[in-house]
Coordinates of C-alpha atoms in Angstrom, one line a residue:
M1 CA -1.6 153.8 94.0
V2 CA -1.1 152.3 96.7
P3 CA 1.1 155.8 98.9
G4 CA 4.6 155.1 99.3
R5 CA 5.1 152.0 97.4
L6 CA 7.5 153.2 94.8
E7 CA 9.4 155.0 97.6
R8 CA 9.5 151.7 99.3
M9 CA 10.6 149.3 97.0
R10 CA 13.1 152.3 95.9
A11 CA 14.8 152.3 99.0
A12 CA 14.5 148.3 99.3
V13 CA 17.5 146.5 99.4
R14 CA 18.5 144.8 96.4
A15 CA 19.6 141.3 95.4
P16 CA 23.3 141.8 92.7
G17 CA 21.2 141.1 89.3
E18 CA 17.9 142.8 90.7
A19 CA 16.1 145.4 89.0
R20 CA 16.0 149.1 90.3
F21 CA 14.8 150.9 87.9
F22 CA 11.1 151.9 89.5
Y23 CA 8.6 154.4 87.9
R24 CA 5.1 155.3 87.7
D25 CA 3.7 153.4 84.4
A26 CA 0.8 156.1 82.9
A27 CA -0.7 153.5 80.5
F28 CA -1.5 151.5 83.5
H29 CA -1.8 154.0 86.1
A30 CA 0.6 151.7 88.3
D31 CA 3.4 151.4 90.0
A32 CA 6.2 150.1 87.8
V33 CA 9.5 148.5 87.4
K34 CA 11.8 147.9 84.2
V35 CA 13.9 144.8 84.0
M36 CA 17.6 145.8 81.7
P37 CA 19.3 143.2 80.0
G38 CA 20.6 140.8 82.9
E39 CA 17.9 142.1 85.4
Y40 CA 14.7 139.9 86.9
F41 CA 12.3 141.4 89.1
V42 CA 9.8 139.2 92.0
H43 CA 6.8 140.8 93.2
D44 CA 3.3 139.8 94.7
E45 CA 1.7 142.7 94.5
D46 CA -1.0 144.7 91.8
I47 CA 2.7 146.6 90.0
V48 CA 3.6 146.1 86.4
I49 CA 6.9 144.3 85.7
T50 CA 8.0 145.9 82.0
T51 CA 10.9 145.0 79.3
T52 CA 11.9 145.6 75.7
L53 CA 13.3 142.8 73.8
G54 CA 14.7 142.2 70.9
S55 CA 17.2 139.3 70.6
C56 CA 17.3 138.7 74.3
I57 CA 14.6 136.6 75.9
A58 CA 12.4 137.2 78.7
A59 CA 11.0 134.4 80.9
C60 CA 7.8 135.7 83.4
L61 CA 7.3 132.6 85.9
W62 CA 3.8 132.6 88.0
D63 CA 2.8 131.0 90.8
R64 CA -0.7 129.9 90.1
Q65 CA -1.3 129.1 93.7
A66 CA 0.8 131.7 96.0
R67 CA -0.1 134.0 93.1
I68 CA 3.7 135.1 93.3
G69 CA 5.5 136.2 89.2
G70 CA 8.1 137.8 88.3
M71 CA 10.3 138.5 85.2
N72 CA 13.9 137.9 83.7
H73 CA 16.4 140.0 81.1
F74 CA 18.8 137.6 79.1
M75 CA 20.9 138.3 76.4
L76 CA 22.7 134.6 75.6
P77 CA 21.8 130.7 76.2
G78 CA 24.1 128.8 78.3
D79 CA 26.0 129.5 81.8
G80 CA 28.7 132.8 80.8
Q81 CA 32.4 132.2 81.6
S82 CA 32.8 134.3 85.3
A83 CA 30.6 135.0 88.3
D84 CA 30.5 138.3 87.3
D85 CA 28.5 137.3 83.4
G86 CA 25.1 136.9 86.0
G87 CA 22.0 137.0 84.6
R88 CA 23.1 138.1 81.4
Y89 CA 23.4 134.6 80.7
G90 CA 20.1 132.2 80.6
S91 CA 21.2 129.7 83.1
C92 CA 22.0 131.7 85.7
A93 CA 19.3 134.2 84.6
M94 CA 16.6 131.4 85.1
E95 CA 18.3 130.2 88.7
L96 CA 18.1 133.9 89.6
L97 CA 14.4 133.9 88.9
I98 CA 13.2 130.8 90.1
N99 CA 15.3 131.4 93.5
G100 CA 13.8 134.7 94.2
L101 CA 10.0 133.2 94.1
L102 CA 10.9 130.2 95.8
K103 CA 11.8 133.4 98.6
R104 CA 9.0 134.6 98.9
G105 CA 7.0 131.5 99.0
A106 CA 6.2 130.5 95.7
T107 CA 7.1 126.4 94.7
R108 CA 8.5 124.8 92.4
R109 CA 5.4 122.1 90.5
T110 CA 3.1 125.3 90.6
L111 CA 5.1 127.4 88.4
E112 CA 3.7 128.2 85.3
A113 CA 6.3 130.1 82.6
K114 CA 5.2 132.5 79.5
V115 CA 8.7 133.1 77.4
F116 CA 8.8 136.4 74.9
G117 CA 11.8 138.0 72.6
G118 CA 14.2 136.0 70.4
A119 CA 14.0 138.2 67.5
A120 CA 16.0 138.5 64.7
L121 CA 16.5 142.0 64.1
M122 CA 19.4 141.8 61.9
P123 CA 20.4 139.1 58.9
T124 CA 22.3 136.7 60.6
Q125 CA 23.2 132.8 59.1
G126 CA 23.6 129.7 61.5
A127 CA 24.9 130.0 64.9
L128 CA 24.9 133.4 64.4
N129 CA 21.4 134.2 65.0
V130 CA 21.3 134.6 69.1
G131 CA 17.7 135.1 69.1
Q132 CA 16.7 131.5 67.8
R133 CA 19.8 130.0 70.3
N134 CA 18.1 132.1 73.4
T135 CA 14.8 130.7 72.2
E136 CA 15.8 127.1 72.0
F137 CA 17.6 127.2 75.2
V138 CA 15.0 128.8 77.4
T139 CA 12.2 126.0 75.7
R140 CA 14.8 123.6 76.1
Y141 CA 15.3 124.8 80.2
L142 CA 11.7 124.8 80.8
R143 CA 10.7 120.9 79.5
T144 CA 14.0 119.9 82.0
E145 CA 12.9 121.7 85.6
D146 CA 9.7 120.1 84.6
I147 CA 7.7 123.7 84.1
P148 CA 5.2 124.3 81.9
L149 CA 5.5 126.7 78.7
V150 CA 1.5 127.8 78.6
S151 CA 1.7 130.7 75.8
Q152 CA 4.8 132.7 74.0
D153 CA 5.4 135.0 71.8
V154 CA 8.9 134.6 69.8
L155 CA 11.2 134.6 67.3
G156 CA 10.2 137.0 63.8
G157 CA 11.9 139.6 63.1
W158 CA 10.2 143.3 65.6
P159 CA 11.3 144.1 68.9
R160 CA 9.1 143.2 71.7
R161 CA 8.0 145.3 74.3
V162 CA 6.6 142.7 77.8
C163 CA 4.6 143.9 80.7
F164 CA 4.3 141.4 83.1
F165 CA 1.5 141.5 86.3
P166 CA 3.0 139.3 89.0
R167 CA -0.1 139.3 90.8
T168 CA -2.3 137.8 88.1
G169 CA -0.1 135.7 86.2
R170 CA -0.9 138.5 83.2
A171 CA 1.2 138.9 80.4
M172 CA 0.8 141.3 77.3
V173 CA 2.9 142.1 74.7
R174 CA 3.5 145.2 71.6
R175 CA 5.2 144.0 68.4
L176 CA 7.0 147.7 68.2
P177 CA 7.5 149.3 64.7
P178 CA 10.5 149.3 62.8
T179 CA 11.1 152.3 64.0
Q180 CA 12.2 151.2 67.0
R181 CA 14.4 148.7 65.9
D182 CA 17.8 150.8 65.4
A183 CA 16.7 151.8 69.6
V184 CA 16.6 148.5 71.1
L185 CA 19.8 147.5 68.9
A186 CA 21.7 149.7 71.0
L187 CA 20.5 149.4 74.3
E188 CA 21.4 145.2 73.5
R189 CA 25.1 146.4 72.0
D190 CA 25.7 149.0 74.8
A191 CA 24.5 146.0 76.9
G192 CA 26.6 143.4 75.2
R193 CA 29.4 145.4 75.1
R194 CA 29.2 145.3 78.9
T195 CA 29.0 142.0 79.5
A196 CA 32.2 141.3 77.1
G197 CA 33.9 144.2 79.9
T198 CA 32.8 141.5 82.6
G199 CA 29.6 138.7 81.3
G200 CA -2.3 131.8 80.3
S201 CA -2.6 134.0 77.4
I202 CA -1.2 136.6 75.6
D203 CA -3.0 139.9 74.5
L204 CA -1.2 141.7 71.7
F205 CA -1.6 145.1 71.4

């Protein structure tokens, strides 16, 4: 552990939408930050960026030359209804993440992406399948922005925990057991209520 790094990250002034939950990850013996729905985080040190997903999407972008990476976590495709919706919607979430990377010295032409989530945790049909719509949105967005999608673990019927290492670009995803589905659904429903009130390789472990 780098002495004082957690305290330094906690004390730093954060931009709107930037993740704020910092902790020590016991599994990786590393400083970590958890990205909640509507948030993003960018860094260039040996930390872990984590999130838990159901129908939401996490896009992990990495600059292979500058060795800077970041993750977002968005709930719905599209642009949202107002500025207050922020990173809960795909377009804004991707812009926040890309702009955060550029501010730290990344360049668009050397970015690559890994994408996770988009599950169907409850029976849905057609346009109500938010996970599928989120997945289609992010793949279309990356194609339009000419950012290569180098790996993904999307769709299916299980929640996921994602760990991303911004210094190396490595991503790990765990498909969580059905016993954790209700907890993930509750997290996404709570985030959804707040919205309505306002807006390389994959390692399976």
